[in-house]
PDB file of C-alpha atoms in Angstrom:
ATOM      1  CA  MET E   1     -25.275  15.461 -14.949  1.00 62.00           C
ATOM      2  CA  ASN E   2     -28.969  16.149 -14.473  1.00 72.00           C
ATOM      3  CA  ARG E   3     -30.816  16.071 -17.805  1.00 78.00           C
ATOM      4  CA  ASP E   4     -33.545  18.462 -16.696  1.00 83.00           C
ATOM      5  CA  PRO E   5     -33.142  21.614 -18.835  1.00 80.00           C
ATOM      6  CA  ARG E   6     -33.965  23.721 -15.818  1.00 87.00           C
ATOM      7  CA  TRP E   7     -30.985  22.298 -13.922  1.00 89.00           C
ATOM      8  CA  ASP E   8     -28.437  23.738 -16.327  1.00 88.00           C
ATOM      9  CA  SER E   9     -29.729  27.302 -16.082  1.00 88.00           C
ATOM     10  CA  ALA E  10     -29.992  27.067 -12.294  1.00 92.00           C
ATOM     11  CA  VAL E  11     -26.321  25.926 -11.963  1.00 92.00           C
ATOM     12  CA  VAL E  12     -25.230  28.728 -14.273  1.00 90.00           C
ATOM     13  CA  ALA E  13     -26.969  31.263 -12.096  1.00 90.00           C
ATOM     14  CA  VAL E  14     -25.257  30.198  -8.872  1.00 92.00           C
ATOM     15  CA  ILE E  15     -21.965  28.548  -9.848  1.00 91.00           C
ATOM     16  CA  ALA E  16     -19.982  31.817  -9.403  1.00 90.00           C
ATOM     17  CA  THR E  17     -20.784  31.743  -5.661  1.00 92.00           C
ATOM     18  CA  ALA E  18     -18.988  28.367  -5.399  1.00 93.00           C
ATOM     19  CA  PHE E  19     -15.760  29.533  -6.913  1.00 93.00           C
ATOM     20  CA  THR E  20     -12.789  29.941  -4.567  1.00 94.00           C
ATOM     21  CA  GLY E  21      -9.164  31.037  -4.932  1.00 94.00           C
ATOM     22  CA  PRO E  22      -7.913  31.627  -8.480  1.00 94.00           C
ATOM     23  CA  ALA E  23     -11.294  30.628 -10.004  1.00 94.00           C
ATOM     24  CA  ALA E  24     -13.105  33.296  -7.931  1.00 93.00           C
ATOM     25  CA  ARG E  25     -10.555  35.947  -8.929  1.00 95.00           C
ATOM     26  CA  TRP E  26     -10.784  34.955 -12.620  1.00 94.00           C
ATOM     27  CA  HIS E  27     -14.614  35.167 -12.621  1.00 93.00           C
ATOM     28  CA  ALA E  28     -14.479  38.619 -10.872  1.00 93.00           C
ATOM     29  CA  THR E  29     -12.429  40.002 -13.762  1.00 94.00           C
ATOM     30  CA  LEU E  30     -14.915  38.969 -16.445  1.00 93.00           C
ATOM     31  CA  SER E  31     -17.040  41.624 -18.101  1.00 93.00           C
ATOM     32  CA  THR E  32     -20.816  41.502 -17.943  1.00 91.00           C
ATOM     33  CA  GLU E  33     -20.925  40.713 -21.634  1.00 93.00           C
ATOM     34  CA  THR E  34     -18.598  37.708 -21.196  1.00 93.00           C
ATOM     35  CA  VAL E  35     -20.638  36.388 -18.265  1.00 91.00           C
ATOM     36  CA  GLU E  36     -23.888  36.694 -20.241  1.00 91.00           C
ATOM     37  CA  LYS E  37     -22.323  34.480 -22.925  1.00 92.00           C
ATOM     38  CA  HIS E  38     -22.110  31.633 -20.451  1.00 92.00           C
ATOM     39  CA  ARG E  39     -25.524  30.151 -21.208  1.00 90.00           C
ATOM     40  CA  SER E  40     -24.729  26.627 -19.958  1.00 90.00           C
ATOM     41  CA  VAL E  41     -22.441  24.730 -17.643  1.00 91.00           C
ATOM     42  CA  ALA E  42     -20.575  23.462 -20.666  1.00 92.00           C
ATOM     43  CA  ASP E  43     -19.871  27.078 -21.687  1.00 93.00           C
ATOM     44  CA  ILE E  44     -18.422  27.839 -18.235  1.00 94.00           C
ATOM     45  CA  PHE E  45     -16.240  24.716 -18.254  1.00 93.00           C
ATOM     46  CA  ARG E  46     -14.974  25.612 -21.724  1.00 93.00           C
ATOM     47  CA  ALA E  47     -14.064  29.115 -20.595  1.00 95.00           C
ATOM     48  CA  MET E  48     -12.321  27.758 -17.471  1.00 95.00           C
ATOM     49  CA  ARG E  49     -10.244  25.282 -19.535  1.00 91.00           C
ATOM     50  CA  LYS E  50      -9.084  28.198 -21.697  1.00 93.00           C
ATOM     51  CA  ALA E  51      -8.301  30.347 -18.670  1.00 94.00           C
ATOM     52  CA  PHE E  52      -6.495  27.626 -16.761  1.00 93.00           C
ATOM     53  CA  PRO E  53      -4.459  25.619 -19.312  1.00 89.00           C
ATOM     54  CA  ILE E  54      -2.448  22.606 -18.124  1.00 84.00           C
ATOM     55  CA  ASN E  55       1.062  21.533 -19.006  1.00 89.00           C
ATOM     56  CA  ARG E  56       0.221  18.256 -20.825  1.00 86.00           C
ATOM     57  CA  GLY E  57       3.833  17.158 -20.806  1.00 90.00           C
ATOM     58  CA  GLN E  58       3.970  17.400 -17.008  1.00 92.00           C
ATOM     59  CA  VAL E  59       0.580  15.737 -16.660  1.00 90.00           C
ATOM     60  CA  ARG E  60       1.611  12.842 -18.889  1.00 92.00           C
ATOM     61  CA  LEU E  61       4.832  12.417 -16.991  1.00 94.00           C
ATOM     62  CA  GLU E  62       3.048  12.295 -13.676  1.00 94.00           C
ATOM     63  CA  ALA E  63       0.454   9.787 -15.059  1.00 93.00           C
ATOM     64  CA  HIS E  64       3.265   7.418 -16.349  1.00 94.00           C
ATOM     65  CA  GLN E  65       5.155   7.677 -13.049  1.00 95.00           C
ATOM     66  CA  ARG E  66       2.137   6.956 -10.839  1.00 96.00           C
ATOM     67  CA  ARG E  67       2.800   3.786  -8.919  1.00 97.00           C
ATOM     68  CA  TRP E  68       0.702   1.859  -6.426  1.00 97.00           C
ATOM     69  CA  GLU E  69       1.689   2.702  -2.869  1.00 96.00           C
ATOM     70  CA  PRO E  70       0.446  -0.330  -0.980  1.00 96.00           C
ATOM     71  CA  ARG E  71       1.071   1.042   2.507  1.00 96.00           C
ATOM     72  CA  ILE E  72      -1.157   4.123   2.072  1.00 95.00           C
ATOM     73  CA  GLU E  73      -3.890   3.100  -0.419  1.00 96.00           C
ATOM     74  CA  PRO E  74      -5.930   0.075  -1.651  1.00 96.00           C
ATOM     75  CA  ALA E  75      -5.107  -1.199  -5.145  1.00 96.00           C
ATOM     76  CA  MET E  76      -8.564  -0.259  -6.429  1.00 96.00           C
ATOM     77  CA  MET E  77      -8.119   3.399  -5.341  1.00 97.00           C
ATOM     78  CA  TYR E  78      -4.698   3.444  -7.193  1.00 97.00           C
ATOM     79  CA  ALA E  79      -6.300   2.053 -10.318  1.00 96.00           C
ATOM     80  CA  TYR E  80      -9.107   4.587 -10.513  1.00 96.00           C
ATOM     81  CA  ASP E  81      -6.735   7.438  -9.707  1.00 96.00           C
ATOM     82  CA  LYS E  82      -4.273   6.482 -12.433  1.00 95.00           C
ATOM     83  CA  GLN E  83      -7.136   5.967 -14.890  1.00 94.00           C
ATOM     84  CA  SER E  84      -8.265   9.532 -14.172  1.00 93.00           C
ATOM     85  CA  MET E  85      -4.705  10.884 -14.669  1.00 92.00           C
ATOM     86  CA  LEU E  86      -4.308   9.046 -17.986  1.00 92.00           C
ATOM     87  CA  ARG E  87      -7.612  10.283 -19.348  1.00 89.00           C
ATOM     88  CA  THR E  88      -6.732  13.821 -18.383  1.00 87.00           C
ATOM     89  CA  ALA E  89      -3.302  13.547 -20.042  1.00 87.00           C
ATOM     90  CA  TYR E  90      -4.404  11.825 -23.277  1.00 84.00           C
ATOM     91  CA  SER E  91      -8.174  12.415 -23.464  1.00 75.00           C
ATOM     92  CA  LEU E  92      -8.612   8.629 -23.590  1.00 61.00           C
ATOM     93  CA  VAL E  93     -12.052   7.218 -24.344  1.00 55.00           C
ATOM     94  CA  SER E  94     -13.748   4.411 -22.408  1.00 54.00           C
ATOM     95  CA  SER E  95     -13.366   1.763 -25.192  1.00 54.00           C
ATOM     96  CA  GLY E  96     -11.175   0.861 -28.121  1.00 56.00           C
ATOM     97  CA  PRO E  97      -7.389   0.418 -28.482  1.00 64.00           C
ATOM     98  CA  GLN E  98      -6.675   3.417 -26.262  1.00 75.00           C
ATOM     99  CA  HIS E  99      -8.579   1.646 -23.504  1.00 80.00           C
ATOM    100  CA  GLU E 100      -6.306  -1.389 -23.714  1.00 84.00           C
ATOM    101  CA  ILE E 101      -3.222   0.935 -23.347  1.00 86.00           C
ATOM    102  CA  GLU E 102      -4.835   2.524 -20.347  1.00 90.00           C
ATOM    103  CA  LEU E 103      -5.322  -0.809 -18.575  1.00 93.00           C
ATOM    104  CA  ALA E 104      -1.714  -1.819 -19.441  1.00 93.00           C
ATOM    105  CA  GLU E 105      -0.409   1.382 -17.903  1.00 95.00           C
ATOM    106  CA  ILE E 106      -2.325   0.776 -14.694  1.00 96.00           C
ATOM    107  CA  VAL E 107      -1.065  -2.835 -14.409  1.00 96.00           C
ATOM    108  CA  ASP E 108       2.486  -1.499 -15.127  1.00 96.00           C
ATOM    109  CA  GLY E 109       2.289   0.599 -11.967  1.00 96.00           C
ATOM    110  CA  LEU E 110       1.816  -2.496  -9.756  1.00 97.00           C
ATOM    111  CA  PRO E 111       4.780  -4.239  -8.016  1.00 96.00           C
ATOM    112  CA  ASP E 112       6.512  -6.821 -10.101  1.00 96.00           C
ATOM    113  CA  THR E 113       5.455  -9.536  -7.656  1.00 96.00           C
ATOM    114  CA  MET E 114       1.747  -8.750  -8.181  1.00 96.00           C
ATOM    115  CA  LYS E 115       1.662  -8.332 -11.961  1.00 95.00           C
ATOM    116  CA  PRO E 116       1.601 -12.127 -12.664  1.00 94.00           C
ATOM    117  CA  MET E 117      -1.520 -12.488 -10.509  1.00 95.00           C
ATOM    118  CA  ILE E 118      -3.532 -10.150 -12.742  1.00 95.00           C
ATOM    119  CA  ARG E 119      -5.210 -12.067 -15.577  1.00 93.00           C
ATOM    120  CA  LEU E 120      -7.173  -9.996 -18.123  1.00 90.00           C
ATOM    121  CA  PRO E 121      -8.835 -11.472 -21.185  1.00 85.00           C
ATOM    122  CA  PRO E 122      -6.967 -10.270 -24.282  1.00 81.00           C
ATOM    123  CA  GLY E 123      -8.877  -7.893 -26.589  1.00 78.00           C
ATOM    124  CA  SER E 124     -12.039  -7.691 -24.553  1.00 80.00           C
ATOM    125  CA  SER E 125     -10.927  -6.596 -21.023  1.00 87.00           C
ATOM    126  CA  ASN E 126     -12.270  -3.463 -19.325  1.00 90.00           C
ATOM    127  CA  MET E 127     -11.828  -1.518 -16.144  1.00 92.00           C
ATOM    128  CA  ASP E 128     -14.366  -3.665 -14.348  1.00 93.00           C
ATOM    129  CA  ASP E 129     -12.271  -6.825 -15.168  1.00 94.00           C
ATOM    130  CA  LEU E 130      -9.147  -5.158 -13.778  1.00 95.00           C
ATOM    131  CA  VAL E 131     -10.878  -3.976 -10.567  1.00 95.00           C
ATOM    132  CA  HIS E 132     -12.249  -7.472 -10.084  1.00 96.00           C
ATOM    133  CA  GLU E 133      -8.715  -8.961 -10.356  1.00 96.00           C
ATOM    134  CA  LEU E 134      -7.316  -6.369  -7.941  1.00 96.00           C
ATOM    135  CA  CYS E 135      -9.970  -7.076  -5.357  1.00 95.00           C
ATOM    136  CA  GLN E 136      -9.457 -10.802  -5.658  1.00 95.00           C
ATOM    137  CA  TRP E 137      -5.678 -10.834  -5.431  1.00 96.00           C
ATOM    138  CA  GLU E 138      -4.724  -7.774  -3.334  1.00 96.00           C
ATOM    139  CA  TYR E 139      -5.490  -9.579  -0.101  1.00 95.00           C
ATOM    140  CA  VAL E 140      -3.486 -12.633  -1.128  1.00 96.00           C
ATOM    141  CA  TRP E 141      -0.512 -10.511  -2.214  1.00 96.00           C
ATOM    142  CA  ARG E 142      -0.446  -8.623   1.085  1.00 96.00           C
ATOM    143  CA  LYS E 143      -0.527 -11.847   3.069  1.00 96.00           C
ATOM    144  CA  ILE E 144       2.315 -13.324   1.101  1.00 95.00           C
ATOM    145  CA  HIS E 145       4.594 -10.286   1.223  1.00 95.00           C
ATOM    146  CA  LYS E 146       3.467  -9.035   4.686  1.00 95.00           C
ATOM    147  CA  ILE E 147       2.720  -5.560   3.360  1.00 95.00           C
ATOM    148  CA  PHE E 148      -0.433  -3.959   4.835  1.00 95.00           C
ATOM    149  CA  LEU E 149      -2.051  -0.587   4.967  1.00 93.00           C
ATOM    150  CA  ALA E 150      -0.466   1.655   7.613  1.00 88.00           C
ATOM    151  CA  ASP E 151      -3.503   1.407   9.939  1.00 78.00           C
ATOM    152  CA  GLU E 152      -3.812  -2.368   9.484  1.00 65.00           C
ATOM    153  CA  ASP E 153      -0.067  -2.817  10.204  1.00 60.00           C
ATOM    154  CA  THR E 154      -0.420  -0.801  13.454  1.00 62.00           C
ATOM    155  CA  SER E 155      -3.393  -2.950  14.492  1.00 61.00           C
ATOM    156  CA  GLN E 156      -1.486  -6.188  13.777  1.00 61.00           C
ATOM    157  CA  SER E 157       1.504  -4.900  15.792  1.00 60.00           C
ATOM    158  CA  SER E 158      -0.766  -4.258  18.801  1.00 61.00           C
ATOM    159  CA  VAL E 159      -2.230  -7.726  18.617  1.00 57.00           C
ATOM    160  CA  GLU E 160       1.188  -9.356  18.320  1.00 62.00           C
ATOM    161  CA  THR E 161       2.530  -7.350  21.272  1.00 60.00           C
ATOM    162  CA  LYS E 162      -0.471  -8.231  23.393  1.00 60.00           C
ATOM    163  CA  THR E 163      -0.094 -11.911  22.551  1.00 59.00           C
ATOM    164  CA  SER E 164       3.643 -11.859  23.330  1.00 58.00           C
ATOM    165  CA  ASP E 165       3.024 -10.150  26.724  1.00 58.00           C
ATOM    166  CA  SER E 166       0.443 -12.665  27.790  1.00 56.00           C
ATOM    167  CA  GLY E 167       2.714 -15.620  26.818  1.00 55.00           C
ATOM    168  CA  GLY E 168       2.020 -19.039  28.291  1.00 53.00           C
ATOM    169  CA  ARG E 169      -0.581 -17.552  30.827  1.00 55.00           C
ATOM    170  CA  THR E 170      -3.078 -17.002  27.982  1.00 51.00           C
ATOM    171  CA  SER E 171      -2.574 -20.374  26.345  1.00 50.00           C
ATOM    172  CA  SER E 172      -2.860 -22.274  29.622  1.00 49.00           C
ATOM    173  CA  SER E 173      -5.994 -20.480  30.775  1.00 51.00           C
ATOM    174  CA  SER E 174      -7.711 -21.056  27.430  1.00 53.00           C
ATOM    175  CA  ARG E 175      -7.431 -24.941  27.834  1.00 56.00           C
ATOM    176  CA  PRO E 176     -10.432 -26.768  29.329  1.00 57.00           C
ATOM    177  CA  LYS E 177      -9.882 -28.242  32.798  1.00 58.00           C
ATOM    178  CA  PRO E 178      -8.825 -31.904  32.716  1.00 56.00           C
ATOM    179  CA  ALA E 179     -10.865 -34.654  34.435  1.00 55.00           C
ATOM    180  CA  ALA E 180     -10.078 -35.550  38.065  1.00 55.00           C
ATOM    181  CA  PRO E 181      -7.485 -38.435  37.475  1.00 55.00           C
ATOM    182  CA  PRO E 182      -5.285 -36.491  35.029  1.00 53.00           C
ATOM    183  CA  LYS E 183      -5.536 -33.498  37.299  1.00 51.00           C
ATOM    184  CA  VAL E 184      -3.352 -35.149  39.985  1.00 45.00           C
ATOM    185  CA  VAL E 185      -0.662 -35.812  37.360  1.00 47.00           C
ATOM    186  CA  THR E 186      -0.804 -32.212  36.027  1.00 46.00           C
ATOM    187  CA  GLU E 187      -0.470 -30.696  39.497  1.00 47.00           C
ATOM    188  CA  SER E 188       2.572 -32.754  40.158  1.00 47.00           C
ATOM    189  CA  ARG E 189       4.425 -31.070  37.264  1.00 48.00           C
ATOM    190  CA  PRO E 190       6.364 -27.820  37.608  1.00 48.00           C
ATOM    191  CA  PRO E 191       4.046 -24.922  36.581  1.00 46.00           C
ATOM    192  CA  THR E 192       6.480 -23.669  34.015  1.00 45.00           C
ATOM    193  CA  ALA E 193       6.952 -26.992  32.247  1.00 41.00           C
ATOM    194  CA  SER E 194       3.376 -27.311  30.965  1.00 40.00           C
ATOM    195  CA  THR E 195       3.484 -24.223  28.747  1.00 41.00           C
ATOM    196  CA  PRO E 196       6.691 -22.973  27.103  1.00 42.00           C
ATOM    197  CA  SER E 197       7.131 -19.205  27.004  1.00 42.00           C
ATOM    198  CA  ALA E 198       6.633 -17.441  23.719  1.00 42.00           C
ATOM    199  CA  SER E 199       9.675 -16.983  21.543  1.00 42.00           C
ATOM    200  CA  PRO E 200      10.951 -13.365  21.770  1.00 47.00           C
ATOM    201  CA  ARG E 201      10.162 -11.133  18.795  1.00 54.00           C
ATOM    202  CA  TYR E 202      11.689  -7.777  17.930  1.00 64.00           C
ATOM    203  CA  ARG E 203      10.924  -5.263  15.237  1.00 74.00           C
ATOM    204  CA  TYR E 204      13.345  -3.917  12.624  1.00 75.00           C
ATOM    205  CA  ASP E 205      15.500  -1.031  13.986  1.00 81.00           C
ATOM    206  CA  PRO E 206      17.342   0.950  11.252  1.00 82.00           C
ATOM    207  CA  SER E 207      20.054   1.909  13.811  1.00 81.00           C
ATOM    208  CA  LYS E 208      21.115  -1.724  14.101  1.00 82.00           C
ATOM    209  CA  VAL E 209      22.209  -1.992  10.445  1.00 85.00           C
ATOM    210  CA  VAL E 210      25.961  -2.304   9.822  1.00 87.00           C
ATOM    211  CA  GLU E 211      26.944  -1.235   6.273  1.00 88.00           C
ATOM    212  CA  SER E 212      29.213  -3.526   4.245  1.00 85.00           C
ATOM    213  CA  GLN E 213      32.947  -2.831   4.478  1.00 84.00           C
ATOM    214  CA  GLY E 214      35.465  -4.417   2.148  1.00 81.00           C
ATOM    215  CA  ASP E 215      34.833  -8.172   2.116  1.00 82.00           C
ATOM    216  CA  GLU E 216      32.448  -7.994   5.034  1.00 84.00           C
ATOM    217  CA  PRO E 217      28.769  -8.070   3.923  1.00 88.00           C
ATOM    218  CA  ARG E 218      25.968  -5.937   5.296  1.00 87.00           C
ATOM    219  CA  LYS E 219      24.947  -7.011   8.794  1.00 87.00           C
ATOM    220  CA  TYR E 220      22.091  -6.571  11.243  1.00 82.00           C
ATOM    221  CA  LEU E 221      22.795  -6.629  15.014  1.00 82.00           C
ATOM    222  CA  ARG E 222      20.264  -8.880  16.733  1.00 78.00           C
ATOM    223  CA  GLU E 223      18.920  -8.322  20.203  1.00 74.00           C
ATOM    224  CA  ASN E 224      19.573 -11.853  21.473  1.00 73.00           C
ATOM    225  CA  GLY E 225      22.131 -13.475  19.199  1.00 75.00           C
ATOM    226  CA  PRO E 226      25.026 -13.053  16.792  1.00 83.00           C
ATOM    227  CA  PRO E 227      24.693 -10.553  13.921  1.00 85.00           C
ATOM    228  CA  MET E 228      22.812 -11.578  10.754  1.00 84.00           C
ATOM    229  CA  ARG E 229      24.854 -11.528   7.551  1.00 83.00           C
ATOM    230  CA  LEU E 230      23.333 -10.473   4.126  1.00 83.00           C
ATOM    231  CA  ASN E 231      23.798 -13.460   1.862  1.00 83.00           C
ATOM    232  CA  ARG E 232      21.517 -12.518  -0.972  1.00 85.00           C
ATOM    233  CA  PRO E 233      19.958  -9.441  -2.587  1.00 86.00           C
ATOM    234  CA  CYS E 234      16.465  -8.134  -1.598  1.00 85.00           C
ATOM    235  CA  SER E 235      13.821 -10.448  -3.080  1.00 80.00           C
ATOM    236  CA  ARG E 236      11.658  -7.446  -3.950  1.00 81.00           C
ATOM    237  CA  CYS E 237      14.020  -5.077  -5.745  1.00 85.00           C
ATOM    238  CA  GLY E 238      17.298  -6.978  -6.172  1.00 82.00           C
ATOM    239  CA  GLU E 239      19.409  -4.421  -4.259  1.00 85.00           C
ATOM    240  CA  GLN E 240      21.902  -5.229  -1.495  1.00 84.00           C
ATOM    241  CA  HIS E 241      19.828  -4.984   1.665  1.00 83.00           C
ATOM    242  CA  PHE E 242      17.636  -7.290   3.779  1.00 81.00           C
ATOM    243  CA  ASP E 243      14.031  -7.971   2.778  1.00 82.00           C
ATOM    244  CA  PHE E 244      12.728  -6.449   5.991  1.00 77.00           C
ATOM    245  CA  GLU E 245      14.521  -3.091   5.182  1.00 82.00           C
ATOM    246  CA  HIS E 246      12.820  -2.695   1.815  1.00 78.00           C
ATOM    247  CA  ALA E 247       9.689  -0.903   3.016  1.00 78.00           C
ATOM    248  CA  PHE E 248      11.762   1.582   5.126  1.00 78.00           C
ATOM    249  CA  LEU E 249      14.515   2.254   2.477  1.00 81.00           C
ATOM    250  CA  LYS E 250      12.330   2.284  -0.679  1.00 77.00           C
ATOM    251  CA  GLU E 251       8.863   3.322   0.479  1.00 74.00           C
ATOM    252  CA  GLY E 252       9.550   5.436   3.563  1.00 71.00           C
ATOM    253  CA  ALA E 253       7.394   3.187   5.762  1.00 69.00           C
ATOM    254  CA  ARG E 254       7.410   3.858   9.556  1.00 65.00           C
ATOM    255  CA  ALA E 255       5.540   0.717  10.607  1.00 63.00           C
ATOM    256  CA  PHE E 256       8.482  -1.681  10.918  1.00 68.00           C
ATOM    257  CA  PRO E 257       8.036  -5.456  10.380  1.00 71.00           C
ATOM    258  CA  LEU E 258       9.259  -8.310  12.516  1.00 69.00           C
ATOM    259  CA  VAL E 259      12.777  -9.378  11.636  1.00 73.00           C
ATOM    260  CA  HIS E 260      12.897 -13.023  10.500  1.00 67.00           C
ATOM    261  CA  VAL E 261      16.285 -14.734  10.168  1.00 65.00           C
ATOM    262  CA  ALA E 262      15.293 -18.071   8.577  1.00 65.00           C
ATOM    263  CA  ASP E 263      16.739 -17.119   5.163  1.00 65.00           C
ATOM    264  CA  TYR E 264      19.884 -15.348   6.371  1.00 79.00           C
ATOM    265  CA  GLU E 265      23.224 -16.506   7.718  1.00 78.00           C
ATOM    266  CA  VAL E 266      24.502 -15.512  11.201  1.00 80.00           C
ATOM    267  CA  ASP E 267      28.107 -15.211  12.430  1.00 76.00           C
ATOM    268  CA  THR E 268      27.857 -18.378  14.533  1.00 70.00           C
ATOM    269  CA  ASP E 269      25.787 -21.536  14.403  1.00 51.00           C
ATOM    270  CA  GLU E 270      23.720 -20.570  17.415  1.00 46.00           C
ATOM    271  CA  ASN E 271      20.176 -19.881  16.328  1.00 45.00           C
ATOM    272  CA  GLU E 272      17.657 -20.913  18.915  1.00 45.00           C
ATOM    273  CA  SER E 273      14.718 -18.840  17.516  1.00 46.00           C
ATOM    274  CA  ASP E 274      13.460 -17.904  14.104  1.00 46.00           C
ATOM    275  CA  PHE E 275      13.009 -14.323  15.203  1.00 47.00           C
ATOM    276  CA  VAL E 276      15.695 -11.862  16.478  1.00 51.00           C
TER     277      VAL E 276
END
């Protein structure tokens, strides 16, 4: 806030023109005597808080339930948003025991796989320390778990598709030309033998999931091989589905990951590629 005393009176004189919706209708119903009592911006804010009360129970519930959504926001944006919600719900101050509770609540909204990465000094940590930790470890966490922001995930998909389409042609053209003697040997080889084609890769398709029936576990129908069999719970939430299904089932993601079968059983021993 500007500390110039003339700023306060200037804002009071024009703030009514900036009101919209319910605030504009509320201000229009005020009597002239009431408006004249608003001598400062603080007076107007105080009157608005009285005119538009909040349900603190609902606000506190929403603050506690706020979780980081890694596919649609950076971790730092989540932290500042939850901090604002907590301070609105509990009128928390910027230091003291309540501040420690605030930081603990923010960390609690992170995925269980990221919480151990965040190290805060006990008794003396602040929001700057938490933001520093989030900035340092968010990139590492995303790389490990292959969870990216929606626009980043789309960009990576485009790069992978372009690389797969170019195949051996790109890799062979990027190599420097050999000297004259080896060139004769190279030309004598079949063109397709020098550069193997890229392994096929396919993205997760929810329609290819076969639900478990009786003793038969959950399965996923591959494009180029026997079905995959679910032989362990999801490593992220512990429920009975494949790891690559988690973002779709639990977070509503629409940018589907590549399906990797290295950690899952298949109905036969044929497994020529790590990707379906």
